Amino acid sequence: MAEQSTLQITGWNVWYGGFHALRNITASIPASQITAIVGPSGCGKSTLLRSLNRLVELEEGARVQGEVLLNGQNIYAPEADVTEIRTRIGLLAQKPFPLPMSIFDNVAYGPRLHGLHRGHLADVVEQRLRQVHLWDEVKDRLKRPAARLSVGQQQRLCLARALAVDPDLLLADESTSALDPHSARAVEDLLEELKNEYTIVIVTHNLGQAERLADYVLFLWLGELIEVGPAERVFGQPTHDLTRSYLERRFG
Amino acid sequence: MTRQQAQKIAVSAITAAAGLVVLPIVLVIVYIIVMGAGAINWTFLTALPSEGMTEGGIMPAILGTVILTFGTAIVSIPLAIGAAVYLAEYAQDNWLTRAVRLAIVNLAGIPSIVYGLFGLGAFVLFLKLGTSIIAGSLTLGIMTLPVVISTSEEAILAVPQRFRMVSLSLGATKLQTIRHQVLPQALPGILTGMILGLSRAAGETATLLFTVAAFYLPRLPQSLFDQTMALPYHLYVIATQVPNMPLTIQYGTALILLLIVLSLTLVASVVRTRVRRRREW
Ligand SMILES: Nc1ncnc2c1ncn2[C@@H]1O[C@H](COP(=O)(O)OP(=O)(O)O)[C@@H](O)[C@H]1O
Ligand SMILES: [Mg+2]
């Protein structure tokens, strides 16, 4: 995996039809840390996250402008290979979406697409399931449907599936909000462990979680980036009134 | 009348309506079995017709129908699935797409005799395929397209968007996503459409009239460019054109046709439940 994957967002705009959902966002996201995108619901957090792996362009009527540089390469350049870019970027969604296949096939889905030799599949699957601490729970039923797992296990499975294509960057969009507190904590702990190897960007409107996990924070408000910086600084001494009042209201 | 009474009457009426729907199909099946079962024996199924079709068997017609059904499948299924994938996954909202949709709706409404005439003009005469299995399969195939396309498109659209997103986010191309997620999940619906279309084709008479069917051909087809007998047309012939035709042979023929169509439907629902069970994941 590429060491020190950096992301630089420059002059980034997204429209849905006539609606200007993200306005001129410029920020750089540090490597091997957890960056949290926070802000009230509807402010464009998911849109920004989906901009980072080029899923946003699949939304109906979406139009984008600006640059997103991953390790210096503009992923929106006309010559950029979108499947290769998405392969380098893992996504964990809000709810676990296991594919309607076995546990094994879920993890193997990406490697198979990319032509991994059959003989290596079992190793990759085991390695990734161990990485998310799911191996011991599922090693005896790898051929069983993934949907039979508990929701918390499913989310860890989805994480293993995302890791199996060996991405540099991990995106997680409120990935614990559908989980019970115990499973949510397990996923949080995993992200914490993974940040040494991956650059991680999470969306959360759980500020407690942002405080626990984030090294770096982007605060969005109605499509604009209001404040950005190290988590301690943004949470400790917000410079902007909007940030301050949002934090006060959310932390109570 | 109290509301409870009204309710009771309405429920009875609705139940009766539902029951009445079952009645005709049961009557048709029972009637045909009663009238035709006597004709069915090994000779009937395996022999060539003889004595001006009043004796012997109907094997060439059975074989012809089976061949034509396969031919129809080979012509229509790849085209229909291709078109359905295009419409569901690739089509922009433009005049071409609207034209394609309009064409499909209209194709579905064209009477089969008109398809027959089209097949005669286009395949038999213009392409010089002659009255042949290949001309018949092409005509039946085109006739079958609309229903297979519509049901397949619906089935593809019914696959939840999240599975496409997951697949794409793992670096799959759109084509890989369609191949590995969308089509497998849409398969039960696609199968239903295919069988609907094929069973209609298997029972088709008017279309065959001009394109493929032999009135009386007491031998097996030698190639795809040969004519063949086919059950529905054979039934029409023996029921209306041949004097002194024993009734049991007519109903026996109808019974075989019915069995072929019903077994198609049966195979489809078995496959469908199998696939669905596997898909409960
Ligand atoms: N596919 C879409 N089409 C139109 N509007 C959208 C679409 N997705 C999101 N929006 C709008 O864009 C804004 C930002 O949405 P989103 O990025 O999902 O916000 P958040 O994740 O912060 O709640 C919202 O006002 C939302 O209604
Ligand atoms: Mg969101």
Tab-separated table of C-alpha atoms in Angstrom, chain A:
chain	number	residue	atom	x	y	z
A	1	MET	CA	0.000	0.000	0.000
A	2	ALA	CA	1.159	3.458	-0.810
A	3	GLU	CA	2.700	5.139	2.182
A	4	GLN	CA	1.475	8.632	2.941
A	5	SER	CA	-1.564	8.935	0.722
A	6	THR	CA	-2.583	12.525	0.628
A	7	LEU	CA	-5.690	14.170	-0.663
A	8	GLN	CA	-5.881	17.733	-1.839
A	9	ILE	CA	-9.271	19.222	-2.663
A	10	THR	CA	-9.167	22.461	-4.606
A	11	GLY	CA	-12.016	24.758	-5.639
A	12	TRP	CA	-14.462	21.911	-5.413
A	13	ASN	CA	-18.105	22.464	-6.422
A	14	VAL	CA	-21.001	20.060	-6.826
A	15	TRP	CA	-24.432	20.804	-8.217
A	16	TYR	CA	-27.490	18.568	-8.202
A	17	GLY	CA	-29.476	20.004	-11.064
A	18	GLY	CA	-29.768	23.682	-10.149
A	19	PHE	CA	-28.921	23.100	-6.493
A	20	HIS	CA	-25.412	24.124	-5.504
A	21	ALA	CA	-24.594	21.450	-2.934
A	22	LEU	CA	-20.894	22.134	-2.349
A	23	ARG	CA	-19.391	25.581	-2.792
A	24	ASN	CA	-15.787	26.069	-3.600
A	25	ILE	CA	-14.287	23.683	-1.072
A	26	THR	CA	-10.542	23.772	-0.631
A	27	ALA	CA	-8.846	21.568	1.933
A	28	SER	CA	-6.033	19.105	2.262
A	29	ILE	CA	-6.501	15.874	4.095
A	30	PRO	CA	-3.473	14.555	5.950
A	31	ALA	CA	-2.063	11.100	5.336
A	32	SER	CA	-2.340	8.263	7.837
A	33	GLN	CA	-4.767	10.115	10.025
A	34	ILE	CA	-8.477	10.112	10.556
A	35	THR	CA	-10.206	13.136	9.146
A	36	ALA	CA	-13.803	13.712	10.180
A	37	ILE	CA	-16.265	15.678	8.090
A	38	VAL	CA	-18.847	17.119	10.482
A	39	GLY	CA	-21.802	19.428	10.180
A	40	PRO	CA	-25.575	19.479	10.342
A	41	SER	CA	-27.512	17.034	8.225
A	42	GLY	CA	-27.951	18.114	4.613
A	43	CYS	CA	-24.829	20.292	4.622
A	44	GLY	CA	-23.077	18.169	1.995
A	45	LYS	CA	-20.937	15.753	4.008
A	46	SER	CA	-21.899	12.696	2.004
A	47	THR	CA	-21.583	14.640	-1.213
A	48	LEU	CA	-18.033	15.605	-0.324
A	49	LEU	CA	-17.178	12.043	0.637
A	50	ARG	CA	-18.662	10.629	-2.550
A	51	SER	CA	-16.654	13.209	-4.471
A	52	LEU	CA	-13.501	11.556	-3.217
A	53	ASN	CA	-14.098	8.259	-5.005
A	54	ARG	CA	-16.072	9.572	-7.960
A	55	LEU	CA	-19.367	8.051	-6.915
A	56	VAL	CA	-20.989	11.476	-6.798
A	57	GLU	CA	-21.070	11.702	-10.573
A	58	LEU	CA	-23.457	8.749	-10.668
A	59	GLU	CA	-26.188	10.743	-8.924
A	60	GLU	CA	-28.908	11.964	-11.209
A	61	GLY	CA	-28.222	15.481	-12.469
A	62	ALA	CA	-24.914	15.824	-10.619
A	63	ARG	CA	-22.281	18.180	-12.028
A	64	VAL	CA	-18.853	18.834	-10.571
A	65	GLN	CA	-16.109	21.394	-10.913
A	66	GLY	CA	-12.676	21.630	-9.362
A	67	GLU	CA	-9.852	19.262	-8.551
A	68	VAL	CA	-9.320	16.365	-6.219
A	69	LEU	CA	-5.705	15.270	-6.100
A	70	LEU	CA	-4.908	11.827	-4.729
A	71	ASN	CA	-1.145	11.580	-4.226
A	72	GLY	CA	-0.794	14.457	-6.623
A	73	GLN	CA	-2.920	12.947	-9.379
A	74	ASN	CA	-6.195	14.644	-10.302
A	75	ILE	CA	-8.789	11.895	-10.077
A	76	TYR	CA	-11.138	14.003	-12.202
A	77	ALA	CA	-8.665	14.448	-15.037
A	78	PRO	CA	-10.190	13.340	-18.333
A	79	GLU	CA	-7.568	10.628	-18.732
A	80	ALA	CA	-8.002	9.306	-15.186
A	81	ASP	CA	-9.095	5.666	-14.989
A	82	VAL	CA	-12.159	5.748	-12.766
A	83	THR	CA	-12.169	2.027	-11.903
A	84	GLU	CA	-8.518	2.180	-10.929
A	85	ILE	CA	-9.247	5.210	-8.750
A	86	ARG	CA	-12.150	3.514	-7.032
A	87	THR	CA	-9.967	0.478	-6.444
A	88	ARG	CA	-7.531	2.661	-4.535
A	89	ILE	CA	-10.332	4.005	-2.369
A	90	GLY	CA	-12.415	1.843	-0.064
A	91	LEU	CA	-15.910	2.900	0.943
A	92	LEU	CA	-17.870	1.875	3.985
A	93	ALA	CA	-21.505	2.927	3.724
A	94	GLN	CA	-23.969	4.020	6.352
A	95	LYS	CA	-25.614	0.623	6.521
A	96	PRO	CA	-23.824	-2.632	5.865
A	97	PHE	CA	-24.674	-3.733	2.345
A	98	PRO	CA	-23.472	-7.296	2.011
A	99	LEU	CA	-23.732	-8.531	-1.553
A	100	PRO	CA	-26.183	-11.425	-1.894
A	101	MET	CA	-23.406	-13.987	-1.768
A	102	SER	CA	-21.506	-15.997	0.778
A	103	ILE	CA	-19.208	-14.440	3.360
A	104	PHE	CA	-16.228	-15.690	1.399
A	105	ASP	CA	-17.497	-14.383	-1.931
A	106	ASN	CA	-18.184	-10.963	-0.464
A	107	VAL	CA	-14.572	-10.522	0.559
A	108	ALA	CA	-13.346	-12.166	-2.636
A	109	TYR	CA	-15.534	-9.997	-4.873
A	110	GLY	CA	-13.001	-7.215	-5.423
A	111	PRO	CA	-9.901	-9.416	-5.766
A	112	ARG	CA	-11.749	-11.586	-8.288
A	113	LEU	CA	-12.679	-8.537	-10.361
A	114	HIS	CA	-9.086	-7.539	-10.470
A	115	GLY	CA	-8.010	-10.967	-11.573
A	116	LEU	CA	-6.342	-12.242	-8.438
A	117	HIS	CA	-5.183	-15.793	-8.961
A	118	ARG	CA	-7.654	-18.332	-7.567
A	119	GLY	CA	-4.998	-19.956	-5.469
A	120	HIS	CA	-4.441	-16.766	-3.483
A	121	LEU	CA	-8.090	-15.977	-2.807
A	122	ALA	CA	-8.415	-18.026	0.340
A	123	ASP	CA	-5.340	-16.353	1.824
A	124	VAL	CA	-6.562	-12.880	1.003
A	125	VAL	CA	-9.989	-13.573	2.453
A	126	GLU	CA	-8.515	-14.953	5.651
A	127	GLN	CA	-6.068	-12.077	6.000
A	128	ARG	CA	-8.800	-9.440	5.554
A	129	LEU	CA	-11.249	-11.169	7.860
A	130	ARG	CA	-8.532	-11.338	10.495
A	131	GLN	CA	-7.772	-7.686	9.936
A	132	VAL	CA	-11.347	-6.803	10.969
A	133	HIS	CA	-11.377	-9.399	13.772
A	134	LEU	CA	-14.132	-11.396	12.118
A	135	TRP	CA	-12.169	-14.495	11.205
A	136	ASP	CA	-12.742	-16.430	14.416
A	137	GLU	CA	-16.450	-15.705	14.299
A	138	VAL	CA	-16.981	-16.835	10.714
A	139	LYS	CA	-14.180	-19.218	9.792
A	140	ASP	CA	-16.491	-22.231	10.054
A	141	ARG	CA	-19.223	-20.765	7.884
A	142	LEU	CA	-17.482	-18.951	5.086
A	143	LYS	CA	-19.874	-20.463	2.558
A	144	ARG	CA	-22.955	-19.233	4.387
A	145	PRO	CA	-24.904	-16.194	3.206
A	146	ALA	CA	-23.387	-12.947	4.412
A	147	ALA	CA	-26.855	-11.589	5.168
A	148	ARG	CA	-27.206	-14.089	8.030
A	149	LEU	CA	-24.530	-12.314	10.030
A	150	SER	CA	-25.528	-9.774	12.641
A	151	VAL	CA	-25.593	-6.176	11.483
A	152	GLY	CA	-22.398	-5.399	13.354
A	153	GLN	CA	-20.632	-8.387	11.816
A	154	GLN	CA	-21.936	-7.381	8.410
A	155	GLN	CA	-20.399	-3.957	8.736
A	156	ARG	CA	-17.037	-5.459	9.628
A	157	LEU	CA	-17.436	-7.813	6.680
A	158	CYS	CA	-18.021	-4.810	4.428
A	159	LEU	CA	-14.864	-3.273	5.812
A	160	ALA	CA	-12.936	-6.472	5.060
A	161	ARG	CA	-14.397	-6.435	1.563
A	162	ALA	CA	-13.271	-2.858	1.051
A	163	LEU	CA	-9.779	-3.655	2.362
A	164	ALA	CA	-9.475	-6.688	0.114
A	165	VAL	CA	-8.779	-4.557	-2.963
A	166	ASP	CA	-5.904	-3.021	-1.039
A	167	PRO	CA	-6.926	0.633	-1.093
A	168	ASP	CA	-4.795	3.572	0.014
A	169	LEU	CA	-7.694	5.563	1.293
A	170	LEU	CA	-10.722	4.546	3.331
A	171	LEU	CA	-13.974	6.479	3.332
A	172	ALA	CA	-16.722	5.844	5.879
A	173	ASP	CA	-20.085	7.595	5.733
A	174	GLU	CA	-21.768	7.481	9.149
A	175	SER	CA	-20.770	3.858	9.169
A	176	THR	CA	-21.673	3.237	12.761
A	177	SER	CA	-25.010	5.035	12.919
A	178	ALA	CA	-27.008	1.909	12.073
A	179	LEU	CA	-25.169	-0.239	14.619
A	180	ASP	CA	-25.761	-1.009	18.264
A	181	PRO	CA	-23.334	0.768	20.623
A	182	HIS	CA	-21.179	-2.308	21.085
A	183	SER	CA	-20.762	-2.972	17.347
A	184	ALA	CA	-20.303	0.734	16.698
A	185	ARG	CA	-17.432	0.740	19.165
A	186	ALA	CA	-15.896	-2.281	17.458
A	187	VAL	CA	-15.914	-0.462	14.115
A	188	GLU	CA	-14.487	2.663	15.723
A	189	ASP	CA	-11.678	0.654	17.260
A	190	LEU	CA	-10.968	-0.893	13.882
A	191	LEU	CA	-10.699	2.479	12.189
A	192	GLU	CA	-8.348	3.560	14.947
A	193	GLU	CA	-6.158	0.512	14.274
A	194	LEU	CA	-6.253	0.983	10.524
A	195	LYS	CA	-5.188	4.580	10.453
A	196	ASN	CA	-1.537	3.639	10.625
A	197	GLU	CA	-1.829	1.988	7.248
A	198	TYR	CA	-4.557	3.981	5.574
A	199	THR	CA	-5.607	7.554	5.215
A	200	ILE	CA	-9.145	7.601	6.559
A	201	VAL	CA	-11.968	10.062	6.013
A	202	ILE	CA	-15.170	9.631	7.979
A	203	VAL	CA	-18.472	11.456	7.968
A	204	THR	CA	-20.224	11.640	11.257
A	205	HIS	CA	-22.777	13.767	12.981
A	206	ASN	CA	-21.920	12.121	16.229
A	207	LEU	CA	-19.529	14.679	17.662
A	208	GLY	CA	-18.516	12.365	20.462
A	209	GLN	CA	-17.301	9.953	17.851
A	210	ALA	CA	-15.529	12.734	15.980
A	211	GLU	CA	-13.730	13.703	19.171
A	212	ARG	CA	-12.742	10.141	19.926
A	213	LEU	CA	-11.506	9.326	16.445
A	214	ALA	CA	-10.571	12.393	14.513
A	215	ASP	CA	-7.121	13.865	14.185
A	216	TYR	CA	-8.325	16.434	11.722
A	217	VAL	CA	-11.738	18.032	11.192
A	218	LEU	CA	-13.658	19.641	8.346
A	219	PHE	CA	-16.739	21.557	9.432
A	220	LEU	CA	-19.319	22.062	6.680
A	221	TRP	CA	-22.321	24.360	6.752
A	222	LEU	CA	-24.855	24.607	3.921
A	223	GLY	CA	-22.367	23.429	1.351
A	224	GLU	CA	-19.511	25.619	2.522
A	225	LEU	CA	-16.362	24.682	4.355
A	226	ILE	CA	-16.450	26.866	7.439
A	227	GLU	CA	-13.564	25.611	9.469
A	228	VAL	CA	-10.782	23.114	9.049
A	229	GLY	CA	-7.862	22.073	11.198
A	230	PRO	CA	-6.506	19.636	13.772
A	231	ALA	CA	-9.326	18.153	15.823
A	232	GLU	CA	-8.014	19.455	19.137
A	233	ARG	CA	-7.887	22.977	17.843
A	234	VAL	CA	-11.285	22.949	16.090
A	235	PHE	CA	-13.030	21.373	19.053
A	236	GLY	CA	-11.016	23.308	21.658
A	237	GLN	CA	-10.869	26.775	20.174
A	238	PRO	CA	-13.186	27.101	17.189
A	239	THR	CA	-12.426	30.333	15.380
A	240	HIS	CA	-15.722	30.661	13.587
A	241	ASP	CA	-19.044	31.557	15.255
A	242	LEU	CA	-20.955	28.944	13.257
A	243	THR	CA	-18.612	26.215	14.431
A	244	ARG	CA	-18.814	27.402	18.003
A	245	SER	CA	-22.599	27.504	18.100
A	246	TYR	CA	-22.868	24.144	16.320
A	247	LEU	CA	-20.483	22.541	18.804
A	248	GLU	CA	-22.248	24.101	21.764
A	249	ARG	CA	-25.638	22.903	20.604
A	250	ARG	CA	-24.423	19.413	19.814
A	251	PHE	CA	-22.370	18.907	22.949
A	252	GLY	CA	-25.066	20.604	25.056
